[in-house]
PDB file of C-alpha atoms and ligand atoms in Angstrom:
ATOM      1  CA  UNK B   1      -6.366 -36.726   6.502  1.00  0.00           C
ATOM      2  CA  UNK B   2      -9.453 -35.507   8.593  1.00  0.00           C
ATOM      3  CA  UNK B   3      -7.837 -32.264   9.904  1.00  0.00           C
ATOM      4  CA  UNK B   4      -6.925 -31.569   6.162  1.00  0.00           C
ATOM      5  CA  UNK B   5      -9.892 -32.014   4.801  1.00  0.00           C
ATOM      6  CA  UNK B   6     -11.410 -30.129   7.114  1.00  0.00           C
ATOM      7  CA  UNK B   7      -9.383 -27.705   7.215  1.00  0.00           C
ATOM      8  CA  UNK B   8     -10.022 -26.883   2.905  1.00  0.00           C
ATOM      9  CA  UNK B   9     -14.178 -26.659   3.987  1.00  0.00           C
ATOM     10  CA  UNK B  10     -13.367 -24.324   6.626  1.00  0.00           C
ATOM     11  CA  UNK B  11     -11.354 -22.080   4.592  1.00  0.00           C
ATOM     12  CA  UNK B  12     -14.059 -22.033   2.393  1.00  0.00           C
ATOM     13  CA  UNK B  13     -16.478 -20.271   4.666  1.00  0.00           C
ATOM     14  CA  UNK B  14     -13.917 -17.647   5.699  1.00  0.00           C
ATOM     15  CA  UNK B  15     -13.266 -14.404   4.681  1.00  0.00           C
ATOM     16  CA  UNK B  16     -10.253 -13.105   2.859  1.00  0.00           C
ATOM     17  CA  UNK B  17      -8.625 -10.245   2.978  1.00  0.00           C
ATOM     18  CA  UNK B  18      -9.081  -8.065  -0.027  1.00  0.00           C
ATOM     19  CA  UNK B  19      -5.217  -7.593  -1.852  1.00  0.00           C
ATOM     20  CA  UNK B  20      -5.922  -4.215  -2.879  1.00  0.00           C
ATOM     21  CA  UNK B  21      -7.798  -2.493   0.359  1.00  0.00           C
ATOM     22  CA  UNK B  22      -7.313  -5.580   3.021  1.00  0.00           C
ATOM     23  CA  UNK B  23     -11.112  -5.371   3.884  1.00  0.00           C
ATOM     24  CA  UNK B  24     -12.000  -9.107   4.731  1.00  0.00           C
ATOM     25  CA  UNK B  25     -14.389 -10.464   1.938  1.00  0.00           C
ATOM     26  CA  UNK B  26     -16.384 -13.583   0.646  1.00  0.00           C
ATOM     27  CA  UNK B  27     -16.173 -13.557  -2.871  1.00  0.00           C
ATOM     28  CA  UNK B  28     -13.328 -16.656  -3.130  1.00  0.00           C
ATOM     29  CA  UNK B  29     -11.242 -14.153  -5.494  1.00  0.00           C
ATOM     30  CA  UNK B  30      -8.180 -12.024  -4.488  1.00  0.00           C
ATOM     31  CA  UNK B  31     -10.753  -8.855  -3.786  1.00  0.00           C
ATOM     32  CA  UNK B  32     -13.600  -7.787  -2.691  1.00  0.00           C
ATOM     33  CA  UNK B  33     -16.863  -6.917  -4.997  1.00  0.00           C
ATOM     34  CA  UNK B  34     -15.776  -3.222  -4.323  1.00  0.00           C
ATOM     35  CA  UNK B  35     -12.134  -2.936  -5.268  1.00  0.00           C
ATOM     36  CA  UNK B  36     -13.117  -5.441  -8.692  1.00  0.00           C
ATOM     37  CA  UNK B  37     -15.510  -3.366 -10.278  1.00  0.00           C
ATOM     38  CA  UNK B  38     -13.528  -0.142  -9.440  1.00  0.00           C
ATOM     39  CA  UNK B  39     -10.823  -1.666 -11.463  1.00  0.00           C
ATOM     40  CA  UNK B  40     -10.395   0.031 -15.113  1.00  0.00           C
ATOM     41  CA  UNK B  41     -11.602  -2.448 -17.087  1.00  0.00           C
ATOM     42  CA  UNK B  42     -10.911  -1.930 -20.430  1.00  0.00           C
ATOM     43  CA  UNK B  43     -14.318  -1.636 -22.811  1.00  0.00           C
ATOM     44  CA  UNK B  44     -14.072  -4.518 -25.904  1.00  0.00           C
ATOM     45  CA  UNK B  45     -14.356  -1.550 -28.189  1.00  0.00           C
ATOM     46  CA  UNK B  46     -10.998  -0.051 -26.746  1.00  0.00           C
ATOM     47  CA  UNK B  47      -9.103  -2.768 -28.475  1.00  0.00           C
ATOM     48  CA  UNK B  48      -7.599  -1.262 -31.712  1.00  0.00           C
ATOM     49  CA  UNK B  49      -5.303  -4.007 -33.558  1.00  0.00           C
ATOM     50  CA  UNK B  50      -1.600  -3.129 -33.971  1.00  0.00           C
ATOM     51  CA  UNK B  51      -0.896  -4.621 -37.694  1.00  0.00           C
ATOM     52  CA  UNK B  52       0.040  -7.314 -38.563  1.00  0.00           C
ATOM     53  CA  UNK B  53      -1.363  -8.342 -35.153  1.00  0.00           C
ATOM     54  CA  UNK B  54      -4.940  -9.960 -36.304  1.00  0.00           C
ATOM     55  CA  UNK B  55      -6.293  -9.478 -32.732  1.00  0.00           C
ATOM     56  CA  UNK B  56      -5.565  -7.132 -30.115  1.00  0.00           C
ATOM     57  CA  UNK B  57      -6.720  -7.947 -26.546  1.00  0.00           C
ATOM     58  CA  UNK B  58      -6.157  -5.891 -23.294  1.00  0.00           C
ATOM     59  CA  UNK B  59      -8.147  -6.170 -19.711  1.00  0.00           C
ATOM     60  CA  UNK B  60      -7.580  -2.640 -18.292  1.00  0.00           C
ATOM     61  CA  UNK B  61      -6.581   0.865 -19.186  1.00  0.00           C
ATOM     62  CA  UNK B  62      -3.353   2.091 -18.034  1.00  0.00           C
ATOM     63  CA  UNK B  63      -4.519   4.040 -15.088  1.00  0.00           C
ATOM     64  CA  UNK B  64      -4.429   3.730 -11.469  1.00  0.00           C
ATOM     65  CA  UNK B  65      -4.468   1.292  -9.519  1.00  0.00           C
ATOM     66  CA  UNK B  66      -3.240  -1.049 -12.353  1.00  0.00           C
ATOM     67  CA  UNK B  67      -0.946   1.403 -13.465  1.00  0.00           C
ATOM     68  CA  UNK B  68       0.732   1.757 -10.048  1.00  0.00           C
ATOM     69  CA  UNK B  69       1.200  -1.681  -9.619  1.00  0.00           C
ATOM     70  CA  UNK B  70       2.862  -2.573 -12.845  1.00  0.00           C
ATOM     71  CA  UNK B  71       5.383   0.670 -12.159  1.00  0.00           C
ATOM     72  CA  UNK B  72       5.748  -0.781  -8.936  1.00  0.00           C
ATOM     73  CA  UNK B  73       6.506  -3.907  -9.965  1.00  0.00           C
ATOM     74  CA  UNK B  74       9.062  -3.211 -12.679  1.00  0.00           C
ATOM     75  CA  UNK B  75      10.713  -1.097  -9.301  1.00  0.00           C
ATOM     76  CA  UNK B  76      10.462  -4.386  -7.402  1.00  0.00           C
ATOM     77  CA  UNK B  77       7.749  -3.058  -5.362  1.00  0.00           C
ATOM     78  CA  UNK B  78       4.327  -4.647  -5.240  1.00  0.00           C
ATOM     79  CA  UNK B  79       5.563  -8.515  -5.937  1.00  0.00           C
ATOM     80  CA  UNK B  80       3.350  -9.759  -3.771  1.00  0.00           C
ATOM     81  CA  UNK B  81       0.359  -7.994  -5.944  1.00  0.00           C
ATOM     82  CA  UNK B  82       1.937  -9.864  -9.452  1.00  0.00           C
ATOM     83  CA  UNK B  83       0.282 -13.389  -8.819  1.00  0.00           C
ATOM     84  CA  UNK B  84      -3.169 -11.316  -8.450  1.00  0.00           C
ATOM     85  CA  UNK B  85      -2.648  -8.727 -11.241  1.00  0.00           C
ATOM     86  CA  UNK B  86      -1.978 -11.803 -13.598  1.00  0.00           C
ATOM     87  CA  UNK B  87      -5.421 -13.694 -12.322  1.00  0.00           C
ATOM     88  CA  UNK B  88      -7.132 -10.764 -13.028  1.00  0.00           C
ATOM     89  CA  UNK B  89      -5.581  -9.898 -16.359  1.00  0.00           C
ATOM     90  CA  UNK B  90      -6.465 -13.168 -17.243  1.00  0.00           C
ATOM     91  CA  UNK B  91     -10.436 -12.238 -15.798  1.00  0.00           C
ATOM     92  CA  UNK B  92     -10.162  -9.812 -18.273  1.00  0.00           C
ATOM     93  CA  UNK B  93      -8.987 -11.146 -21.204  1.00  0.00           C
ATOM     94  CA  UNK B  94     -10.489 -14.847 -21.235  1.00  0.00           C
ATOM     95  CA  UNK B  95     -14.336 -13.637 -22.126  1.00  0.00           C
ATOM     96  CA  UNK B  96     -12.899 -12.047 -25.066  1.00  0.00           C
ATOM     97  CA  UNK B  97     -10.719 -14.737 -27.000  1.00  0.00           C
ATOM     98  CA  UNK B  98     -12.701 -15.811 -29.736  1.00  0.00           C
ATOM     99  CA  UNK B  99     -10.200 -18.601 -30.652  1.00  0.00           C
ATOM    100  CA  UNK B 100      -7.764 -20.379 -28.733  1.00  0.00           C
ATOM    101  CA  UNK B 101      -4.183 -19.924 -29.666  1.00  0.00           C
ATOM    102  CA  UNK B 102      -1.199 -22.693 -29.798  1.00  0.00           C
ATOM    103  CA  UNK B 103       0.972 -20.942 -27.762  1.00  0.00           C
ATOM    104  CA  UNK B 104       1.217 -17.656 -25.223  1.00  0.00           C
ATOM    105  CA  UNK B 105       5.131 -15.732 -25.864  1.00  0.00           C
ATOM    106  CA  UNK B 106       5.238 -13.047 -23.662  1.00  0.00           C
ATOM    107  CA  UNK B 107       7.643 -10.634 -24.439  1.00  0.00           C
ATOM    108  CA  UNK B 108      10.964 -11.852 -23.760  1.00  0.00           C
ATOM    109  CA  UNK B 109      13.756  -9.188 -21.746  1.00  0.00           C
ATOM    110  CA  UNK B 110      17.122  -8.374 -22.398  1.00  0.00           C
ATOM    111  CA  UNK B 111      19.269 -10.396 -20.378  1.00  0.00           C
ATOM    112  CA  UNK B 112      21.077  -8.063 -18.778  1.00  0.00           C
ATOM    113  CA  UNK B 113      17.720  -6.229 -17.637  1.00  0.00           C
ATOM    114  CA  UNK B 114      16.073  -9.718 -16.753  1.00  0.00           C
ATOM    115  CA  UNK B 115      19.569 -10.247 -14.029  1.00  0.00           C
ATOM    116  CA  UNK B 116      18.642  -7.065 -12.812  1.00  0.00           C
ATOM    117  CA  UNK B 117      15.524  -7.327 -11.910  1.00  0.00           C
ATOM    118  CA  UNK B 118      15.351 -11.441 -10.952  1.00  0.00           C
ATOM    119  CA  UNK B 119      12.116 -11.870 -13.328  1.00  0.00           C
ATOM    120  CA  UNK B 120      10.273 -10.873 -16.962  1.00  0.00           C
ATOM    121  CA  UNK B 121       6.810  -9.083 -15.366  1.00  0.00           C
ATOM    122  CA  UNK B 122       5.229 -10.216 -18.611  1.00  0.00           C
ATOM    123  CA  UNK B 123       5.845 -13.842 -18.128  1.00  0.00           C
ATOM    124  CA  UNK B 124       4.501 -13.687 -14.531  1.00  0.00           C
ATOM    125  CA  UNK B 125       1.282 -11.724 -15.213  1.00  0.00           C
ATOM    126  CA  UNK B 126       0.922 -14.520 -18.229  1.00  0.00           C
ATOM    127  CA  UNK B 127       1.557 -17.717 -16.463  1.00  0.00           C
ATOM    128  CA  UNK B 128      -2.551 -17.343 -15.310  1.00  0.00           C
ATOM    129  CA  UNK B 129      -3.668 -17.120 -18.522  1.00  0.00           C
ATOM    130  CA  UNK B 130      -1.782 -20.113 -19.712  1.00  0.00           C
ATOM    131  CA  UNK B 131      -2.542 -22.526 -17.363  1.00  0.00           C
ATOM    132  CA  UNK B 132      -6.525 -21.258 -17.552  1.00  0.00           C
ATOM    133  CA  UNK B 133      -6.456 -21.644 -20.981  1.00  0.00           C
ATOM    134  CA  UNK B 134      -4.120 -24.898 -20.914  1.00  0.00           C
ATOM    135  CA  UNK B 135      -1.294 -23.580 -23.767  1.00  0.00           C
ATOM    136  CA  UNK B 136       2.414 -23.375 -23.519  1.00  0.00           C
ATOM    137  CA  UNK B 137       3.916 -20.439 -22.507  1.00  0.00           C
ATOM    138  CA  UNK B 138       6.899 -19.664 -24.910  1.00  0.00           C
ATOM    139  CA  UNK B 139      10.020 -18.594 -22.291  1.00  0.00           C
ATOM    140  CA  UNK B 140      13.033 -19.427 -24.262  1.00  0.00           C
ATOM    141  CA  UNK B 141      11.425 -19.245 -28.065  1.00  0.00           C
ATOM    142  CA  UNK B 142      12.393 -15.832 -28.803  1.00  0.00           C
ATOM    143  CA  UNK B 143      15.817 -13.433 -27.671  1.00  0.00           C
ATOM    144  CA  UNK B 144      15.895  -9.785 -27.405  1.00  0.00           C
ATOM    145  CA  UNK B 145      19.413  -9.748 -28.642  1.00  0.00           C
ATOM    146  CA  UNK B 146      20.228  -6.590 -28.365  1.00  0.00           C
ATOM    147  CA  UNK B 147      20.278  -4.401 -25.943  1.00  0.00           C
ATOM    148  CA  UNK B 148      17.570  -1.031 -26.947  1.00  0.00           C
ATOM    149  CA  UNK B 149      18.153   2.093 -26.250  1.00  0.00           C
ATOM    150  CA  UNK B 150      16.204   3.795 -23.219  1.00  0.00           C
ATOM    151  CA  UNK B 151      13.073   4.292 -24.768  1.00  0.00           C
ATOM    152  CA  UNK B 152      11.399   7.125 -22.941  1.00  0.00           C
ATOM    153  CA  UNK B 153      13.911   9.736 -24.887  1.00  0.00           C
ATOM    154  CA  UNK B 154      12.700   8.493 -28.300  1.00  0.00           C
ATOM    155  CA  UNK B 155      10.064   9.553 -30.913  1.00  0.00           C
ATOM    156  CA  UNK B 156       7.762   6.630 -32.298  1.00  0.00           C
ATOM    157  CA  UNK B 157       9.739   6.552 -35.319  1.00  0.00           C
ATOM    158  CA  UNK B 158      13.271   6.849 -33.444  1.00  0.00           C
ATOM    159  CA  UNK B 159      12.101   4.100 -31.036  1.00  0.00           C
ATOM    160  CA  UNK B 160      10.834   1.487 -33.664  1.00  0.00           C
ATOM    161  CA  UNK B 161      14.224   2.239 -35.435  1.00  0.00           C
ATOM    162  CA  UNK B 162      15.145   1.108 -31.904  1.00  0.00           C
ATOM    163  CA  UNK B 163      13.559  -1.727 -31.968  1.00  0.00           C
ATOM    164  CA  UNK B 164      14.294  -3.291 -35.081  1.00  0.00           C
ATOM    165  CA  UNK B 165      15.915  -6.962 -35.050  1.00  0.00           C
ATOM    166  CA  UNK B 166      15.878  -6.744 -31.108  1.00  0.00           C
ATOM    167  CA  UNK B 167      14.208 -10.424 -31.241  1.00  0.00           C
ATOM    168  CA  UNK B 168      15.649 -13.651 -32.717  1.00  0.00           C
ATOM    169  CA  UNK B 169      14.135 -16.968 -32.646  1.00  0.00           C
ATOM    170  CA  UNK B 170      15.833 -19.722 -30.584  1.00  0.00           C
ATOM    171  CA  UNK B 171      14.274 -22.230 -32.567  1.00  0.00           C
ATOM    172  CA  UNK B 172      11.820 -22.880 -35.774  1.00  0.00           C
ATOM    173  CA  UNK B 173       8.383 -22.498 -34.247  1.00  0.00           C
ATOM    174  CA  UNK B 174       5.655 -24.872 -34.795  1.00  0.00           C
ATOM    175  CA  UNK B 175       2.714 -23.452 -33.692  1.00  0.00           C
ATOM    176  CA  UNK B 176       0.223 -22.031 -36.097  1.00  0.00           C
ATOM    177  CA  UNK B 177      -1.692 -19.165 -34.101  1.00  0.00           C
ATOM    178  CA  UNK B 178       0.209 -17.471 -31.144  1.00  0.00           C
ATOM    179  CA  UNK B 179      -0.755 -14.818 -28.029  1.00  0.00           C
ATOM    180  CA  UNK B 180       2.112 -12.064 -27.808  1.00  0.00           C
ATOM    181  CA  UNK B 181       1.635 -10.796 -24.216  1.00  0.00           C
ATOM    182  CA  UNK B 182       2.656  -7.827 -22.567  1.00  0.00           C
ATOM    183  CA  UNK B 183       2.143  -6.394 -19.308  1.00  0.00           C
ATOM    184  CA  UNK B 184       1.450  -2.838 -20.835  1.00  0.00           C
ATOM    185  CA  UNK B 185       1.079  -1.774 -24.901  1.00  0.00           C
ATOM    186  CA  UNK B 186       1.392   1.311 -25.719  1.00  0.00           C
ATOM    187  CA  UNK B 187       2.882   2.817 -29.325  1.00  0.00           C
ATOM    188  CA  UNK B 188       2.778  -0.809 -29.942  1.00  0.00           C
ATOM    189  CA  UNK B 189       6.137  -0.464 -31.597  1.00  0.00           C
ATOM    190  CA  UNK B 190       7.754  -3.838 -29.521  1.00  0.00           C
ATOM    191  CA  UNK B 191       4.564  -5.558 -30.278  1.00  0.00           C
ATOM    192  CA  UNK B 192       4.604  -5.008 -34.256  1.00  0.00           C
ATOM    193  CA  UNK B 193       8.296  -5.975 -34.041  1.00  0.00           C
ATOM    194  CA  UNK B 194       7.955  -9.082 -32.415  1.00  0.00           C
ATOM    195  CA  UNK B 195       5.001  -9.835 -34.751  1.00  0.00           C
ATOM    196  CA  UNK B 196       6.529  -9.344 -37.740  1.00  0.00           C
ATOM    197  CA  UNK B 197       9.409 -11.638 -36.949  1.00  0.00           C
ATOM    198  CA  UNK B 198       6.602 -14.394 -35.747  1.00  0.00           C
ATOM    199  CA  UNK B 199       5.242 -13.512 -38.876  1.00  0.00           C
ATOM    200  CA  UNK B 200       8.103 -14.198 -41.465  1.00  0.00           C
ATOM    201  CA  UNK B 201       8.637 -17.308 -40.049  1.00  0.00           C
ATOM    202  CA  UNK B 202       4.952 -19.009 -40.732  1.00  0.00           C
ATOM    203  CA  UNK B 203       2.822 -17.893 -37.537  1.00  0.00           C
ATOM    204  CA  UNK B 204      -0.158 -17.325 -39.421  1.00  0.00           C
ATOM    205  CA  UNK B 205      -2.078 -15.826 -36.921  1.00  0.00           C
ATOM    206  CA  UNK B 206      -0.967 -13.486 -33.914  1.00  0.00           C
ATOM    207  CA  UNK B 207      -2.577 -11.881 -31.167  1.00  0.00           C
ATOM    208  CA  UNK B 208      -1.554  -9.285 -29.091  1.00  0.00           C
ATOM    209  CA  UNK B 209      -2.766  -9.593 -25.457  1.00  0.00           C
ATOM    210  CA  UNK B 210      -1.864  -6.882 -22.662  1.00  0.00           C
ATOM    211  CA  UNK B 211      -2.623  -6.441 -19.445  1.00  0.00           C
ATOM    212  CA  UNK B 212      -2.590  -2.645 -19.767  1.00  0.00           C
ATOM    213  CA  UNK B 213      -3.297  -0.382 -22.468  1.00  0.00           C
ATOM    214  CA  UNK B 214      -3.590   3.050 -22.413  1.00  0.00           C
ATOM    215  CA  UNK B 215      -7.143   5.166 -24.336  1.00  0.00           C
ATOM    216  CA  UNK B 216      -6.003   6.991 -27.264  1.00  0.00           C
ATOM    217  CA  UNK B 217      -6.155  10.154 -25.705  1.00  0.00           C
ATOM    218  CA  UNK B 218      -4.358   8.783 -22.762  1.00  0.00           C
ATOM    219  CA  UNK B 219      -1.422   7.958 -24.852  1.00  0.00           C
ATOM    220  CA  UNK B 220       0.148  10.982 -25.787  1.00  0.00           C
ATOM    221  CA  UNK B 221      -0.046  12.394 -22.190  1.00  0.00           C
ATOM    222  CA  UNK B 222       1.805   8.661 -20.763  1.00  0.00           C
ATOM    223  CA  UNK B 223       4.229   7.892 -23.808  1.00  0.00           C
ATOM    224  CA  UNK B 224       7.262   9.871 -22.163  1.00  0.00           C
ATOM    225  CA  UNK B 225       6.862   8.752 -18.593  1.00  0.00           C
ATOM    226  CA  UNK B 226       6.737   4.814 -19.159  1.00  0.00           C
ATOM    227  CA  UNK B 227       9.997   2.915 -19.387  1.00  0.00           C
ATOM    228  CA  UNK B 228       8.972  -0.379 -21.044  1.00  0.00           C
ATOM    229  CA  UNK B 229      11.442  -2.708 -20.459  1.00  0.00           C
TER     230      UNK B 229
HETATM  231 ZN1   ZN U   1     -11.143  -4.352  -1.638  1.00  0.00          ZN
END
């Protein structure tokens, strides 16, 4: 019992290694004071809402390094970076939720691409968030039923056409306000969908939470190289 105990107060005094540039560190969080505020934090004025989302929340721009990591991830590279990413998506976000919702749904995968890659990077990057903010995270509330075209060939208009009645609830929902997350939003097109079927069945309020989003003028340049799902 000793040796544990003493063990914890030891660790305490020593330095970490920094997850983005390995440098050892004592802050007691995954980086140093350098790689955190190099991060691209994304300014509260940045958030534009996505209708009939009431809220929009997002912690960083989609640019490097967070952009790198997420492509990474979806590639199965940079796993070991997705426990970290979601702590400090949640960093991000928590200062700026004015009310707490019932429920976190981040948005579900298509089966078939959920086999293929072993996990949903939006439910890992949210579990942080849900546990710091002690809410349910929705897994099995909503399907995407149908299996979307590639996206990155499509027009806004051709890809919400996509889109449409590619979720179905599992189940009547009984939670009043919920947090859509995403790891990145960008037309905002899966976001509104997913919304609007939240919304015709009585959520009354909806946020949309990302870790990512790109600036305005970023998203024109970014819309054809991003594969969503
Ligand atoms: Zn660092």
């Amino acid at each position: 019992m000793f040796h544990r105990h003493f063990l914890r107060l030891m660790d305490a005094f020593l330095p970490t290694d920094c997850a983005f540039c390995g440098q050892p560190h004592l802050e007691g969080h995954p980086l140093c004071q350098q790689c955190h505020d190099d991060l691209p934090w994304l300014p509260e004025t940045n958030n534009i809402p996505i209708a009939p989302c009431e809220t929009c929340i997002s912690a960083f721009t989609y640019q490097p390094p967070i952009s790198n990591l997420l492509l990474g991830i979806k590639f199965g590279k940079h796993i070991r970076e997705l426990a970290t990413l979601g702590e400090l998506t949640a960093s991000g976000i928590l200062p700026q939720i004015a009310q707490l919702p019932d429920a976190i749904l981040p948005v579900p995968l298509h089966t078939a691409r959920l086999h293929k890659r072993g996990f949903n990077q939006a439910l890992e990057l949210a579990r942080p968030l849900a546990k710091q903010l002690g809410v349910p995270l929705l897994t099995h509330a909503v399907t995407r039923h149908k299996s979307t075209l590639p996206q990155t060939e499509l027009d806004s208009s051709q890809r919400q056409h996509n889109l449409n009645q590619a979720f179905q609830l599992t189940a009547p929902l009984s939670y009043a306000r919920i947090a859509i997350f995403d790891d990145v939003i960008t037309t905002g097109a899966t976001t509104r969908e997913l919304a609007r079927l939240l919304r015709s069945h009585g959520v009354q309020h909806i946020e949309a939470w990302s870790c990512a989003r790109p600036t305005l003028r970023q998203k024109h340049e970014l819309e054809p190289r991003i594969d969503y799902h």
